[in-house]
XYZ file of N, CA and C in Angstrom:
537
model
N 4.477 -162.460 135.423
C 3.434 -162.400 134.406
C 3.824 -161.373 133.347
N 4.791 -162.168 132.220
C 5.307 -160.714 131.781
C 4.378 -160.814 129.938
N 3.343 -161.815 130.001
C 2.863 -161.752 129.039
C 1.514 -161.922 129.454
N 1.167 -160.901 130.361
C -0.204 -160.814 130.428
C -0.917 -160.151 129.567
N -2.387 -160.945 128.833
C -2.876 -159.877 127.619
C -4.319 -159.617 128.058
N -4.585 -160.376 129.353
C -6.305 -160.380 129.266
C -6.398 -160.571 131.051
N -7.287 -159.733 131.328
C -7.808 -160.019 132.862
C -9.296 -159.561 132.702
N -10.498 -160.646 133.785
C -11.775 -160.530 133.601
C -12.271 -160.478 135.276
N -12.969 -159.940 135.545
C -13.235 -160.183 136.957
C -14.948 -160.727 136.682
N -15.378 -161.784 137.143
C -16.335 -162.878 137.075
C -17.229 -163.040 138.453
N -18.420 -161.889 138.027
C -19.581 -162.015 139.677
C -19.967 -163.613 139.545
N -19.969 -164.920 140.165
C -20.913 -165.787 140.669
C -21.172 -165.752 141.842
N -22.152 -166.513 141.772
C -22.895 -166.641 143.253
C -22.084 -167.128 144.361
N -20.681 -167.471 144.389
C -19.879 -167.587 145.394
C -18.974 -166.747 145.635
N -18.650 -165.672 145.195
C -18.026 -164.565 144.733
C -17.721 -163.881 143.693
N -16.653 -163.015 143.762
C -16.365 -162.574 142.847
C -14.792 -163.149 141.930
N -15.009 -163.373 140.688
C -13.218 -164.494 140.696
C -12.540 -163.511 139.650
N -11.340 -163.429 139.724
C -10.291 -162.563 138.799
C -9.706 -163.863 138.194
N -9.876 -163.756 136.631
C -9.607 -164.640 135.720
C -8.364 -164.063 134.876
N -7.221 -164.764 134.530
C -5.759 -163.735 133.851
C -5.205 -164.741 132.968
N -4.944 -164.166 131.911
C -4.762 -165.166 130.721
C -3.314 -164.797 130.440
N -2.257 -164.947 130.494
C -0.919 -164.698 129.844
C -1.122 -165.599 128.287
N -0.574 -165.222 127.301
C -0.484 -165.601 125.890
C 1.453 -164.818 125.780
N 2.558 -166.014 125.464
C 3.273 -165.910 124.597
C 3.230 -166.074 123.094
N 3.126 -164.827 122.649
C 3.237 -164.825 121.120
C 4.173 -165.542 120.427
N 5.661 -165.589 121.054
C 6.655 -165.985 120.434
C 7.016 -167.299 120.785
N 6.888 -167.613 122.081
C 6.834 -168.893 122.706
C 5.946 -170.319 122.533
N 4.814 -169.654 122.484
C 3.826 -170.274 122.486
C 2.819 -170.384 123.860
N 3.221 -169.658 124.852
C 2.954 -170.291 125.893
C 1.439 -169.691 126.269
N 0.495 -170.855 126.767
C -0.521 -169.933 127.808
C -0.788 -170.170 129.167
N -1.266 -169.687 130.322
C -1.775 -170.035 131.392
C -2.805 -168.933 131.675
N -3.504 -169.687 132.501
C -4.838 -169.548 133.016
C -4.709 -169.541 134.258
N -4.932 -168.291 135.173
C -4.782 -167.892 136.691
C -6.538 -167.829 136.982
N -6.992 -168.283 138.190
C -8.011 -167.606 138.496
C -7.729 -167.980 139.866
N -8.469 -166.554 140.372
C -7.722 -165.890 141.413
C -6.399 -166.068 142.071
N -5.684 -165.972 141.283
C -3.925 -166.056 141.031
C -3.650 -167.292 141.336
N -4.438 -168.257 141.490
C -3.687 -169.794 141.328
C -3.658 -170.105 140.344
N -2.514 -171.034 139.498
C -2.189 -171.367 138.286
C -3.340 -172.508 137.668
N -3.969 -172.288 137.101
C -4.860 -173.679 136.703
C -4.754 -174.243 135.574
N -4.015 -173.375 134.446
C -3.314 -174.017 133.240
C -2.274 -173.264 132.721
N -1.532 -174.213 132.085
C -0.088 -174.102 131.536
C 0.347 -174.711 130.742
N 0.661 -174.425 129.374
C 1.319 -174.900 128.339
C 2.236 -174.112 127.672
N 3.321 -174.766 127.764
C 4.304 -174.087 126.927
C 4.549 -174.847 125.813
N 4.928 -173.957 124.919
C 5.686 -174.086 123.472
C 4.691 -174.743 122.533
N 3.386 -174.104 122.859
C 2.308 -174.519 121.639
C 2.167 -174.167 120.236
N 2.753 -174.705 119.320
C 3.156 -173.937 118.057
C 1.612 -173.451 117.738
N 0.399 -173.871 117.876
C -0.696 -173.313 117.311
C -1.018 -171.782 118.176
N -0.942 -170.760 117.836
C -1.029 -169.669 118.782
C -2.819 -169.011 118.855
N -3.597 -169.656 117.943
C -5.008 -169.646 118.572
C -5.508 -170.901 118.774
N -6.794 -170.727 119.049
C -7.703 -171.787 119.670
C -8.636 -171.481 121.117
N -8.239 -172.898 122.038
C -9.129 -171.754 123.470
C -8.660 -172.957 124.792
N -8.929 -172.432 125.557
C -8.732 -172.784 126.885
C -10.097 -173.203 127.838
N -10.455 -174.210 127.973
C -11.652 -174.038 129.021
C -10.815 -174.599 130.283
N -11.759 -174.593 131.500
C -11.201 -174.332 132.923
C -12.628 -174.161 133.625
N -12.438 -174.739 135.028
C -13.623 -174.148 135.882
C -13.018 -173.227 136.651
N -14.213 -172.330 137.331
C -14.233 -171.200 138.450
C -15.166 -171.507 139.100
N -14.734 -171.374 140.463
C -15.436 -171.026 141.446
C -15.773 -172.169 142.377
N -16.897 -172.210 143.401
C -17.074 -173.049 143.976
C -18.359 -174.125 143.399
N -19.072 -173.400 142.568
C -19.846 -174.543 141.632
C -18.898 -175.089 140.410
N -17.908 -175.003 140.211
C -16.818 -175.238 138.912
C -17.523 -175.050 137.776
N -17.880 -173.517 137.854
C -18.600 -172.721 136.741
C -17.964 -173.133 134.964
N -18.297 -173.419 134.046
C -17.291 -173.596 133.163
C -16.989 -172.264 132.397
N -15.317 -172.114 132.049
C -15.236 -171.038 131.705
C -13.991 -171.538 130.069
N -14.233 -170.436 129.165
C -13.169 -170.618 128.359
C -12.853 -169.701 127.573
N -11.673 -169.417 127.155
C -10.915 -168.449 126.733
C -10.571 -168.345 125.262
N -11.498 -167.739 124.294
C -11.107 -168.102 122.979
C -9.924 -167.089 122.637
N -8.902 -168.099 121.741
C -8.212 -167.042 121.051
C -8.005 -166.866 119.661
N -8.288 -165.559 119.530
C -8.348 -165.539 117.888
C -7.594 -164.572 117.099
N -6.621 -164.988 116.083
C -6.468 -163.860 115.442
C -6.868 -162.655 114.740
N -6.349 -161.796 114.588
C -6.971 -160.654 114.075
C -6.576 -160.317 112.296
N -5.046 -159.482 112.644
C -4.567 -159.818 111.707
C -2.937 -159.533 112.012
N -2.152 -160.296 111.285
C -1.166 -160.480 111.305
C -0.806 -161.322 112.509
N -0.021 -160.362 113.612
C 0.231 -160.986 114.857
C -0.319 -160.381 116.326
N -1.932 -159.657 115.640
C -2.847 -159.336 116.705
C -3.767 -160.035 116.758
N -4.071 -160.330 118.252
C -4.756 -161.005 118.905
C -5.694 -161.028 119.861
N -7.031 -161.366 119.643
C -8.323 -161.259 120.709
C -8.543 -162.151 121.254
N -8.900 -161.902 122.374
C -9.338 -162.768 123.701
C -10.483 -162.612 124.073
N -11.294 -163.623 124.556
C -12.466 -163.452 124.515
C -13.080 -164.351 125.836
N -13.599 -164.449 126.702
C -14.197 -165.056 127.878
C -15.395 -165.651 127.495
N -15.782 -166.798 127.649
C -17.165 -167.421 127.316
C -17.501 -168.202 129.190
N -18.785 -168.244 129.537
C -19.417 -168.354 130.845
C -20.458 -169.096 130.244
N -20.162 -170.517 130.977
C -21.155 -171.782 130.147
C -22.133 -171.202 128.692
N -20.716 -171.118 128.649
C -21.334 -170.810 126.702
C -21.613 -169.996 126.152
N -21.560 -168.914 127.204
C -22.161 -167.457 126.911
C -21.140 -166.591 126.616
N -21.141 -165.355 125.949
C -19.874 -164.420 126.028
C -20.154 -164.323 127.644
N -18.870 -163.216 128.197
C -19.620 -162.639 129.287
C -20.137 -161.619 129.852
N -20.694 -160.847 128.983
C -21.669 -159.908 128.984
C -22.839 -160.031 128.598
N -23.262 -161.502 127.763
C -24.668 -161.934 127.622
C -24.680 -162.665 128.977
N -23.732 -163.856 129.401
C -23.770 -164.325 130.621
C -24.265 -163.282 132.021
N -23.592 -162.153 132.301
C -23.570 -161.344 133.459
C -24.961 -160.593 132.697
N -25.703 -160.641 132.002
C -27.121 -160.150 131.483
C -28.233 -160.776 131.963
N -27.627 -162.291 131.685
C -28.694 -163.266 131.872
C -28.798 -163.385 133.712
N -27.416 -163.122 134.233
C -27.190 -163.571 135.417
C -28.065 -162.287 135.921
N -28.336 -161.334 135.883
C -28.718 -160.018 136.725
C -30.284 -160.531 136.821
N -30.773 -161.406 136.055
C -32.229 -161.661 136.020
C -32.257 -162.865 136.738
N -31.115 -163.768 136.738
C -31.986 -165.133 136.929
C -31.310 -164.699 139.017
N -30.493 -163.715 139.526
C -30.052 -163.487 140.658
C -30.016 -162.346 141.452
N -30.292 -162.240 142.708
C -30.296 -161.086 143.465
C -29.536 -160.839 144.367
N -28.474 -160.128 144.394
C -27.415 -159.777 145.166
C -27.200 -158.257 146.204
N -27.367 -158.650 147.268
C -27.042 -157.717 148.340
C -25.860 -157.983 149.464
N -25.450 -156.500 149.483
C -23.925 -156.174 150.388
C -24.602 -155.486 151.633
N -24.108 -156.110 152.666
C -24.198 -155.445 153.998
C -23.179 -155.496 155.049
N -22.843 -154.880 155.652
C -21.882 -154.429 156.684
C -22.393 -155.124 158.218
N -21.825 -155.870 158.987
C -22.257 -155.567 160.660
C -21.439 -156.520 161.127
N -21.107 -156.495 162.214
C -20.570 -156.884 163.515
C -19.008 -156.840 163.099
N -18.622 -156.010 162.258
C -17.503 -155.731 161.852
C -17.020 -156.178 160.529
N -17.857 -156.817 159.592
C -17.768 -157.522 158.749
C -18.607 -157.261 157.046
N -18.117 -157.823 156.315
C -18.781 -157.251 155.063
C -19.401 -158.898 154.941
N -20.790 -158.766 153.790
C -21.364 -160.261 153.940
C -21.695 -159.813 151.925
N -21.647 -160.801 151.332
C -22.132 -160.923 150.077
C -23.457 -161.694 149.648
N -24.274 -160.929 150.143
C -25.612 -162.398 150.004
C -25.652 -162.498 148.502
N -26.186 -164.039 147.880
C -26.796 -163.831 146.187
C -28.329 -164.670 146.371
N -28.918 -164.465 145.776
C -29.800 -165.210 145.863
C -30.284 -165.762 144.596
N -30.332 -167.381 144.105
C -30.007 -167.329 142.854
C -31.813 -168.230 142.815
N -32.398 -167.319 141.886
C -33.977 -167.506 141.739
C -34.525 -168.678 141.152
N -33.841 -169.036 140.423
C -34.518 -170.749 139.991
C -34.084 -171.592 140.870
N -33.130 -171.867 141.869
C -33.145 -172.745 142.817
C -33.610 -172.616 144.405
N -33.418 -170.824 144.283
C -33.887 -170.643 145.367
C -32.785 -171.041 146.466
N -31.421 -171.127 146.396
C -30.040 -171.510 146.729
C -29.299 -170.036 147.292
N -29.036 -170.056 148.582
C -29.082 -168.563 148.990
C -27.354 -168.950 149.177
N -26.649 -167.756 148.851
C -24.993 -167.911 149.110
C -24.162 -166.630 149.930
N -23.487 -166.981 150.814
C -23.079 -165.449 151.866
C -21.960 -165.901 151.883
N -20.884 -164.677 151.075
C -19.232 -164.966 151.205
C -18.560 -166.426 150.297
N -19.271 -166.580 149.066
C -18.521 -167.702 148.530
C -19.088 -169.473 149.378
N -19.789 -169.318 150.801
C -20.517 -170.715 150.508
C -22.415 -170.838 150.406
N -22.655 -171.871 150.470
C -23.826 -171.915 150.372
C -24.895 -172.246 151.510
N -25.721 -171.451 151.913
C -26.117 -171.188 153.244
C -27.218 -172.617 153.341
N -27.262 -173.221 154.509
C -28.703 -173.632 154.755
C -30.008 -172.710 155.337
N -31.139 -173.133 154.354
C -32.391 -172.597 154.474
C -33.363 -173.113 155.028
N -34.484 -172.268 155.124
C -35.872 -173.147 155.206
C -36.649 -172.530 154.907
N -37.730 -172.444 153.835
C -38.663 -171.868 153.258
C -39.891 -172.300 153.603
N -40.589 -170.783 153.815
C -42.030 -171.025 153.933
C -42.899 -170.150 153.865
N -44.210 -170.618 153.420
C -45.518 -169.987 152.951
C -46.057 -168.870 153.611
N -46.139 -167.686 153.684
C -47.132 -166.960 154.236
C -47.566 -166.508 153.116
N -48.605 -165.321 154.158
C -49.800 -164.617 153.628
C -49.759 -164.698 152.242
N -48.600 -163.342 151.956
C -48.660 -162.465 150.561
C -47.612 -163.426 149.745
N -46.700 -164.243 150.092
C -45.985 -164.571 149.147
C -45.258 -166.359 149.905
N -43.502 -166.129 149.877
C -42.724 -166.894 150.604
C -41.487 -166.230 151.384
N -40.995 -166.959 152.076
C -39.787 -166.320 152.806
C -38.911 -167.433 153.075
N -37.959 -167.479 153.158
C -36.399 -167.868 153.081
C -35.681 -167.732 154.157
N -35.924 -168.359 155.251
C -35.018 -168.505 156.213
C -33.672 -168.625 156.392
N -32.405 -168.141 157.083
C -31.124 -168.835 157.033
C -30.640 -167.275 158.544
N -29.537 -167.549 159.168
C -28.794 -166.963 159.754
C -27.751 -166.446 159.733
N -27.140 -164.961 159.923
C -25.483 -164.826 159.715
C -25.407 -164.286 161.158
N -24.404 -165.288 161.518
C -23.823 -165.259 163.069
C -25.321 -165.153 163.984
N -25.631 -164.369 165.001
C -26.313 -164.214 165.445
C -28.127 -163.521 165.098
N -27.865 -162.842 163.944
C -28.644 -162.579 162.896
C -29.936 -163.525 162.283
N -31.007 -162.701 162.544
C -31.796 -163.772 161.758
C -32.329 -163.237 160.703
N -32.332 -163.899 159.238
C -32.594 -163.193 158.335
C -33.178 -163.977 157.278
N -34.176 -163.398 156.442
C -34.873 -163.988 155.663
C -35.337 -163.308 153.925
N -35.462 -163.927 153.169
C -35.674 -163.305 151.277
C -37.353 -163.669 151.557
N -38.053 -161.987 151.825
C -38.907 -162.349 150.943
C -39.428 -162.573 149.534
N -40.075 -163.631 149.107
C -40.313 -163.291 147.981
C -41.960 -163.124 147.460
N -42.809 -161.931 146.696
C -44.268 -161.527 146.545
C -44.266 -160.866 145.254
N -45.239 -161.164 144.570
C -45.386 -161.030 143.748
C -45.482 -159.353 142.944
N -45.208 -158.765 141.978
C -45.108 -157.398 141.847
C -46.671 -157.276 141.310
N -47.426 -158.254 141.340
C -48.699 -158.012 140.344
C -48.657 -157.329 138.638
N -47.361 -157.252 138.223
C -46.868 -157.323 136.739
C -46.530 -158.328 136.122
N -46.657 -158.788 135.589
C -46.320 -160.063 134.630
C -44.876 -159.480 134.277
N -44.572 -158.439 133.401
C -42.807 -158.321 133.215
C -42.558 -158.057 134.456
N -42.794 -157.704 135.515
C -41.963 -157.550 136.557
C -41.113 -158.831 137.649
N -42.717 -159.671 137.380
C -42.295 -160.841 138.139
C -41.857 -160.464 140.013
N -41.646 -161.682 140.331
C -41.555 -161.742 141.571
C -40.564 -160.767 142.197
N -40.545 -159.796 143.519
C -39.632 -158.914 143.351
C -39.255 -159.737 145.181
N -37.747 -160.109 145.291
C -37.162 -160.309 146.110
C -36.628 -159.409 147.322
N -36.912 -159.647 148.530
C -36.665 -158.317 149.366
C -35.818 -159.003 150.543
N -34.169 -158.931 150.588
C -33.579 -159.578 151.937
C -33.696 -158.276 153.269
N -34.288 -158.829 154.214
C -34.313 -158.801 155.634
C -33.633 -158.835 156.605
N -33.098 -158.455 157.315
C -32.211 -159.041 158.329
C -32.654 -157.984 159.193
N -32.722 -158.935 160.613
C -33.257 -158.355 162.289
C -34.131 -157.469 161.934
N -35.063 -157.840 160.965
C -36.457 -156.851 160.398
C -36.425 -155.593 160.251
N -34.969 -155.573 159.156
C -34.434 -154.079 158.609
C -34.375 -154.178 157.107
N -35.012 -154.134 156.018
C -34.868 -153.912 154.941
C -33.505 -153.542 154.121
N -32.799 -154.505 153.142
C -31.734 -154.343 153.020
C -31.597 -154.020 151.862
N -31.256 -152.851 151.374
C -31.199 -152.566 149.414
C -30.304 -153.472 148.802
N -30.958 -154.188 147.831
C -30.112 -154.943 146.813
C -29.257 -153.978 145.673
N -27.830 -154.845 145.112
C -26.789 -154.001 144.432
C -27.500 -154.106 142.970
N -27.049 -152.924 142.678
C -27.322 -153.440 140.730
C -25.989 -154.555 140.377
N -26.904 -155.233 139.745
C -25.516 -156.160 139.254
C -25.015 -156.175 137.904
């Protein structure tokens, strides 16, 4: 990778993905690594901007790579996340998802919990659930290994606050990450 100009590391709800853009200036050439598998390659493109789209991940997130000149023979790179830069994307994502890290039986677990579908994900797949009604709110059933664990979700009684999500496991309260 001896014309690497751009690397992005990309939270979705199935992990986390390292995105790497090589650009030959003189060549023409680009490729597109995410998480170091090759997913595009062109050599000897006389046009040296434009953009690259590509999926990531295990939903085949769409992703694309604008390139633009600056001036002369400098050059910006830029990441777009279904359409979004990706810092409006990872903005929008901190609201519409809730993500917690926990440790046990020797193991690290990545829960996300992604709020408009209500689609719970641990380690890159997507868990089966079962949701249901109590008292104060809902809860979210699913298991890791022997573990039983559940998202509540109840209301904050704020209108900007909205619903505040709380994962559980073996009826231990688990702090969610800032994302």
């Amino acid at each position: 990778m001896t014309d690497l100009v751009a690397v992005w590391d990309v939270a979705l709800s199935d992990g986390v993905h390292k995105i790497e853009f090589e650009h030959g200036t003189t060549s023409g050439k680009r490729v597109v690594y995410v998480d170091g598998k090759e997913e595009i390659r062109k050599d000897w493109m006389f046009k040296l901007v434009g953009r690259e789209t590509f999926c990531v991940g295990a939903a085949k997130t769409k992703a694309t790579i604008n390139i633009d000149a600056i001036s002369g023979f400098a050059y910006e790179y830029t990441l777009e996340i279904n359409g979004k830069s990706l810092k409006k994307y990872m903005e929008n994502r901190s609201k519409t998802t809730n993500t917690w890290v926990l440790h046990m039986d020797g193991e690290n677990f990545r829960i996300v919990l992604e709020k408009d579908t209500m689609d719970v994900w641990c380690n890159g797949k997507k868990l089966e659930t079962a949701g249901e009604f109590v008292d104060d709110g809902t809860e979210t059933h699913f298991s890791l290994g022997n573990h039983d664990c559940y998202i509540k979700a109840v209301s904050s009684g704020k209108r900007k606050e909205g619903i505040i999500h709380t994962l559980i496991v073996d009826n231990r309260e688990i702090p969610e990450i800032a994302s």
